[in-house]
XYZ file of C-alpha atoms in Angstrom:
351
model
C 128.727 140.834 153.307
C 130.120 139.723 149.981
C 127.752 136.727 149.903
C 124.896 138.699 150.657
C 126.032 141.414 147.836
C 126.085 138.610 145.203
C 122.587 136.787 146.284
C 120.890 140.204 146.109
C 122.969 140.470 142.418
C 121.663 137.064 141.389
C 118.656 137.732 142.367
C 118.203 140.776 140.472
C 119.327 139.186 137.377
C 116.912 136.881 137.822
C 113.861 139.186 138.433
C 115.199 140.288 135.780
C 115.279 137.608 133.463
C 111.739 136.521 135.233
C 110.377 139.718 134.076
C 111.581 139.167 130.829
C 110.061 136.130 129.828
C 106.815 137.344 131.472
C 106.585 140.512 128.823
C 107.585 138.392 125.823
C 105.494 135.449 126.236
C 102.899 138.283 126.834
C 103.546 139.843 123.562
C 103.749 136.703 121.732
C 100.257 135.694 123.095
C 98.617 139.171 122.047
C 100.367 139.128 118.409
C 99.111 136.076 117.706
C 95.954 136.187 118.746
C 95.868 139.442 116.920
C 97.044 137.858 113.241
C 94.451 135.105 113.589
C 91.968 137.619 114.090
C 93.409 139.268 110.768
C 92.574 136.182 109.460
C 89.841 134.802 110.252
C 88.631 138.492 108.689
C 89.678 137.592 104.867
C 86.630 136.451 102.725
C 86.727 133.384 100.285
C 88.274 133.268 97.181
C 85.378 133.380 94.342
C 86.293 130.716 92.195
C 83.610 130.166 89.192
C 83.029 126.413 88.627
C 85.783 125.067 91.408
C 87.564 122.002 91.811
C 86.777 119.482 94.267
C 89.676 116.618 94.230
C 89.252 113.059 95.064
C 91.380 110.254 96.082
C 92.220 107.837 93.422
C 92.727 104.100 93.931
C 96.335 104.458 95.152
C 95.088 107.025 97.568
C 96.940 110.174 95.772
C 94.859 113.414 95.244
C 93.125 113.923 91.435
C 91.281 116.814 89.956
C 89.180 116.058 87.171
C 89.387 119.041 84.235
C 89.198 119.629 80.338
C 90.813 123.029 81.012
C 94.524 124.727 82.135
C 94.909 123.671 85.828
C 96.532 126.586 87.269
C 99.056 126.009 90.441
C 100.243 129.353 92.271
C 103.481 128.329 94.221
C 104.895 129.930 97.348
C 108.084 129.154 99.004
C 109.821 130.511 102.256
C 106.922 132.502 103.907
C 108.839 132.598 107.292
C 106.143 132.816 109.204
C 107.836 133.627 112.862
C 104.635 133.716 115.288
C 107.034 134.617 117.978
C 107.069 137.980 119.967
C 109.998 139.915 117.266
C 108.099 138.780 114.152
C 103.992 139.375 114.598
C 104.390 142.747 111.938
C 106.470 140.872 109.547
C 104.295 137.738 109.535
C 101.140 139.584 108.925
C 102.772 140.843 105.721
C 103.286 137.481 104.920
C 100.120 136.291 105.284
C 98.356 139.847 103.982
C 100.910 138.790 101.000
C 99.486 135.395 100.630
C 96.015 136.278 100.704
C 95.700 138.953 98.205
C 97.895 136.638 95.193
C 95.681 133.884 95.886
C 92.434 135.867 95.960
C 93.868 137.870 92.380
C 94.927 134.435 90.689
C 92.463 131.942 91.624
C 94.569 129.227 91.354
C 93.302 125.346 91.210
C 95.789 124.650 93.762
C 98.271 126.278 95.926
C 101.690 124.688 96.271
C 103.885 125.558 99.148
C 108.090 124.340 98.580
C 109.018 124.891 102.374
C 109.567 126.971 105.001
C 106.286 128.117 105.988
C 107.820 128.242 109.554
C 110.805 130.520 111.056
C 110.890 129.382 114.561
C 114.545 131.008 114.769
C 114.749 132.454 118.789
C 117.047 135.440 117.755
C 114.862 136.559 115.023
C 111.311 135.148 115.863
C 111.418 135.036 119.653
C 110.081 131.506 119.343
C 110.782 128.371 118.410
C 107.345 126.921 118.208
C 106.977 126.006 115.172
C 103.311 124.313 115.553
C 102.054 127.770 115.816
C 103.733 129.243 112.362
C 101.739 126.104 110.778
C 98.667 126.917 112.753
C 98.467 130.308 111.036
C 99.006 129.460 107.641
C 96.871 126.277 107.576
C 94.278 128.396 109.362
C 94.838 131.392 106.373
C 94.353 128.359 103.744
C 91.582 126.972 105.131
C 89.581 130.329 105.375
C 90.526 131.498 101.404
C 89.082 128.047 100.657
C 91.809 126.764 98.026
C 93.086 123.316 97.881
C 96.642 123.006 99.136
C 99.541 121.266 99.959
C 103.210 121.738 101.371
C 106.508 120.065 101.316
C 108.996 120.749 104.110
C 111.985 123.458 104.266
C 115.263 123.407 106.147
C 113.876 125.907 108.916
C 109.866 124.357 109.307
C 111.318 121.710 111.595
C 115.065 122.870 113.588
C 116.356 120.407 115.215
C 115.475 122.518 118.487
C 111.763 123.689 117.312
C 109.071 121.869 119.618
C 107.692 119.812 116.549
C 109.236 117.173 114.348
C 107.998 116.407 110.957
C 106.151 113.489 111.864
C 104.032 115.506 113.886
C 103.810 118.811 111.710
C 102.784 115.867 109.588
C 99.679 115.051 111.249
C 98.677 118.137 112.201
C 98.466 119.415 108.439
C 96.912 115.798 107.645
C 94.050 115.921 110.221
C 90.563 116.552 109.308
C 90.269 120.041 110.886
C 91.580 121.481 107.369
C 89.161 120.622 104.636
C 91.392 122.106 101.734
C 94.278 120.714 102.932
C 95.967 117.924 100.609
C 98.849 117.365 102.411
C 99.948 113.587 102.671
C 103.054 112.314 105.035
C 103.832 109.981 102.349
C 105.080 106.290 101.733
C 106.013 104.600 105.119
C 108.886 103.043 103.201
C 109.899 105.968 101.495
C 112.335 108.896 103.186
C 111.109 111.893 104.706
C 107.463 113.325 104.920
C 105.603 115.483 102.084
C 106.262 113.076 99.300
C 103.119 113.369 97.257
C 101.527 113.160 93.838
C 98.734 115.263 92.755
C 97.348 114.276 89.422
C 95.074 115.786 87.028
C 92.619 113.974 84.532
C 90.415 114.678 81.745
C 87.226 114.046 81.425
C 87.884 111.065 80.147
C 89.593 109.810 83.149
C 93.195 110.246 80.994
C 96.254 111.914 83.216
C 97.498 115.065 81.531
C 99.694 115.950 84.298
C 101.372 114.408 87.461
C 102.836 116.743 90.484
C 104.963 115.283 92.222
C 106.173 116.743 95.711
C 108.710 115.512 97.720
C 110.906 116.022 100.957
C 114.202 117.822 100.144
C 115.117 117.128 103.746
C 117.472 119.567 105.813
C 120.330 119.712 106.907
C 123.244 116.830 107.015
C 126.500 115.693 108.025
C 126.194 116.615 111.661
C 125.487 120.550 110.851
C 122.632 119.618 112.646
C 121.791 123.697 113.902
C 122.754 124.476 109.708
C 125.659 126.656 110.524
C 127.988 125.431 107.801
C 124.843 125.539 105.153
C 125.338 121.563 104.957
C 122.222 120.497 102.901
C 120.466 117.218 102.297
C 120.023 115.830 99.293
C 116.715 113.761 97.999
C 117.174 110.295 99.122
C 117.283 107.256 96.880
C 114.095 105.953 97.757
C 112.600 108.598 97.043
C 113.931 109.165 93.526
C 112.657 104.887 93.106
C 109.233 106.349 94.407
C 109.315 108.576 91.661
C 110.499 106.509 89.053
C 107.808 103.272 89.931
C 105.206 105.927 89.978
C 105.915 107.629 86.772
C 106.376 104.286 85.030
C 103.041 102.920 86.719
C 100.894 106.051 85.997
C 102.086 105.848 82.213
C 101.066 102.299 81.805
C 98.054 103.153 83.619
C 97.077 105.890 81.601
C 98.151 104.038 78.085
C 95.946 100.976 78.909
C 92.930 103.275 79.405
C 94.120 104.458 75.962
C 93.795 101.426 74.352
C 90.588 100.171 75.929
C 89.092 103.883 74.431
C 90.436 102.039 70.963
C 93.372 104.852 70.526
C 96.657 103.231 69.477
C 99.023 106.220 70.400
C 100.485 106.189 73.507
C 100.050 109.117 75.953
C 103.113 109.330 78.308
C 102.784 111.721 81.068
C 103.855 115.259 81.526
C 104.608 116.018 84.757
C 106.279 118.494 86.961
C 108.327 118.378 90.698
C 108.169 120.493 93.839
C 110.665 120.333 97.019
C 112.625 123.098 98.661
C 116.337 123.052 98.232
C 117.541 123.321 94.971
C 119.076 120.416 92.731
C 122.955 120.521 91.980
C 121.914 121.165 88.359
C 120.410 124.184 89.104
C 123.598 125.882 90.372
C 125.596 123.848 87.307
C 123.083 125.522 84.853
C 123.718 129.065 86.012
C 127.288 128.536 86.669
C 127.209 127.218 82.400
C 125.523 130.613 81.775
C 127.205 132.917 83.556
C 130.500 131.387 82.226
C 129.454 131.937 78.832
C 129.330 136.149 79.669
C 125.729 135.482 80.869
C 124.603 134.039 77.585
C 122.620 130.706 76.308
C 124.776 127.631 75.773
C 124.027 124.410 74.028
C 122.836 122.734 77.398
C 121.097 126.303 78.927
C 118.252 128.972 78.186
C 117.545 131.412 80.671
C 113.647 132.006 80.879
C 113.504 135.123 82.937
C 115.308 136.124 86.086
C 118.086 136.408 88.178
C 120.619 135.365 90.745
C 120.619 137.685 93.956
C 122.574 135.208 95.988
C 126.006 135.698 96.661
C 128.908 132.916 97.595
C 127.831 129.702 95.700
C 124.981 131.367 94.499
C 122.759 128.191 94.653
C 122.772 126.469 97.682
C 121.887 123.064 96.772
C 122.515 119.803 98.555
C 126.090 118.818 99.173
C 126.481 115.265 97.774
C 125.196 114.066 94.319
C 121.741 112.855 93.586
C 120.522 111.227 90.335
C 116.805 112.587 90.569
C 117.804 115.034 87.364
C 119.476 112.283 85.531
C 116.629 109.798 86.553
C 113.997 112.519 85.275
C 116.247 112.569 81.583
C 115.606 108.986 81.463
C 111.822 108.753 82.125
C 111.582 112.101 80.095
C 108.029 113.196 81.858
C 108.899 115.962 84.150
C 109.420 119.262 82.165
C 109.450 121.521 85.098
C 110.981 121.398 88.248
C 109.859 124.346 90.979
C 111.930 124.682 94.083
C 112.062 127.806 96.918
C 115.184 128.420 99.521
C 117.378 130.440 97.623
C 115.520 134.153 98.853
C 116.943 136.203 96.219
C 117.213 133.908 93.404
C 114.419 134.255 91.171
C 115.467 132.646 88.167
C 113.880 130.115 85.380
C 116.513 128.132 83.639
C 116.122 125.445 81.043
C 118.709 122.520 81.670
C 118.955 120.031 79.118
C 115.259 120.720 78.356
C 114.015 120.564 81.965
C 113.177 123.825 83.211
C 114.560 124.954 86.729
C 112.641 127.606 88.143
């Protein structure tokens, strides 16, 4: 009698749990088809005279202009696409759609985290399907774009790695998608450059995206908030590229029969924060929340409590490296949710 009494209660619990997945995958199913429809019903962006980029001879993305390029950056869109999260990722994307349709931006930069696939909060952890939406939102508004990665667009128990998030942003099927995997002998995927020329085929600025990475040190689920740092390789990418772009650009200079030299300006996108971001607001707020010698504060605030930055654990020399070349001036980075602070460092500006 007792075995029969706890077959019939393991049975239930299974019915039950049966029944459960049945509903939710259900749900999922009907939400997302539901938010693509939403999608697929925004119009175009309007963009008078718009720019079409090309590949330049080392196969990075250009736009030709004599005029501001303007870039519209979003970071940490979350986008769930599981059964919990279909009301909270249509404000995301509703969000996204109406600020790119108001600015009209050149291109759209995302710093990470388009995906959530987080089971207690999403109910999924398909993270193709977060991409799917937001690549398919992009591609209908009709704006060049690209994306780095985040900490949460590739757990180390979503469905997807990077390599293959990688070539699914990469394939043909999105026309206004600029997204590159990057250097085979370089860490990580995302690291890009995007430049912009004049008409006179001169570089006035360089973008330069990379691969923050995730998480390290065996937190491998990001429980203890361990976070990568960008690799060295990746900082020598940067450097050889900066250095070959300048001589590229000063050679064209002198061939035009100008004798000054045109360095380039140039500005960097990942996802989690450099250490000097956190040491310039720890030098501020030190100083009763007041400039120092080393910082300005631009506009902003910190609304993150604890460390207050959450940058990578170990030290990096990408800040130092970018003192030394002295082209990037600006240096845009998502993660922190609250923080929404721009910070001059040592006259690099950390926004």
């Amino acid at each position: 009698m007792k075995r029969k009494k706890l077959l019939k209660i393991i049975g239930i619990i299974l019915a039950i749990v049966v029944l459960f997945f049945a509903v939710t995958s259900v749900i999922t199913v009907v939400g997302r088809s539901n938010n693509m429809k939403k999608i697929e019903s925004f119009e175009q962006v309007k963009i008078e005279n718009q720019l079409v980029p090309y590949e330049d001879e080392n196969g990075y993305w250009t736009f030709t202009t004599d005029k501001d390029f303007k870039v519209v950056q979003f970071s940490d869109i979350h986008i769930g696409a599981g059964w919990m999260c279909h009301g909270k990722d249509l404000k995301a994307l509703n969000a996204v759609a109406a600020m790119v349709t108001e600015e009209k931006p050149d291109l759209v930069i995302v710093t990470g985290d388009i995906a959530y696939p987080i089971p207690p909060q999403a109910g999924t952890d398909d993270n193709l399907a977060s991409a799917k939406m937001f690549a398919n939102l992009m591609e209908k508004l009709g704006v060049p774009w690209t994306a780095t990665f985040g900490n949460h667009d590739t757990e180390s128990y979503s469905y997807y790695d990077r390599e293959y998030i990688s070539e699914f942003y990469s394939s043909e099927e999105f026309e206004h998608c600029l997204f590159m995997p990057g250097p085979d002998d370089v860490d990580g995927y995302s690291n890009q450059i995007i430049n912009v020329k004049n008409s006179d085929g001169i570089i006035t600025q360089s973008l330069y995206v990379f691969d923050s990475h995730s998480y390290t040190d065996g937190d491998y689920l990001g429980i203890f908030w361990k976070y990568d740092n960008i690799h060295e390789n990746q900082i020598q990418w940067y450097k050889d590229n900066v250095i070959a772009y300048n001589e590229q650009n000063n050679a064209l200079l002198k061939e035009m029969g100008k004798k000054e030299n045109s360095d380039i300006k140039s500005a960097a996108f990942f996802h989690i924060p450099l250490t000097e971001q956190r040491d310039a607001w720890y030098e501020y707020a030190e100083n009763g929340f007041k400039d120092t010698e080393n910082v300005k504060l631009i506009y902003g605030t910190a609304g993150e409590s604890g460390k207050v930055v959450y940058s990578g654990i170990k030290e990096d020399n990408l800040f130092e490296t970018m003192l030394e070349l002295g082209s990037t001036k600006a240096v845009f980075c998502g993660h922190d949710h609250y923080n929404n602070f721009s910070i001059e460092y040592k006259g690099i500006r950390l926004t």
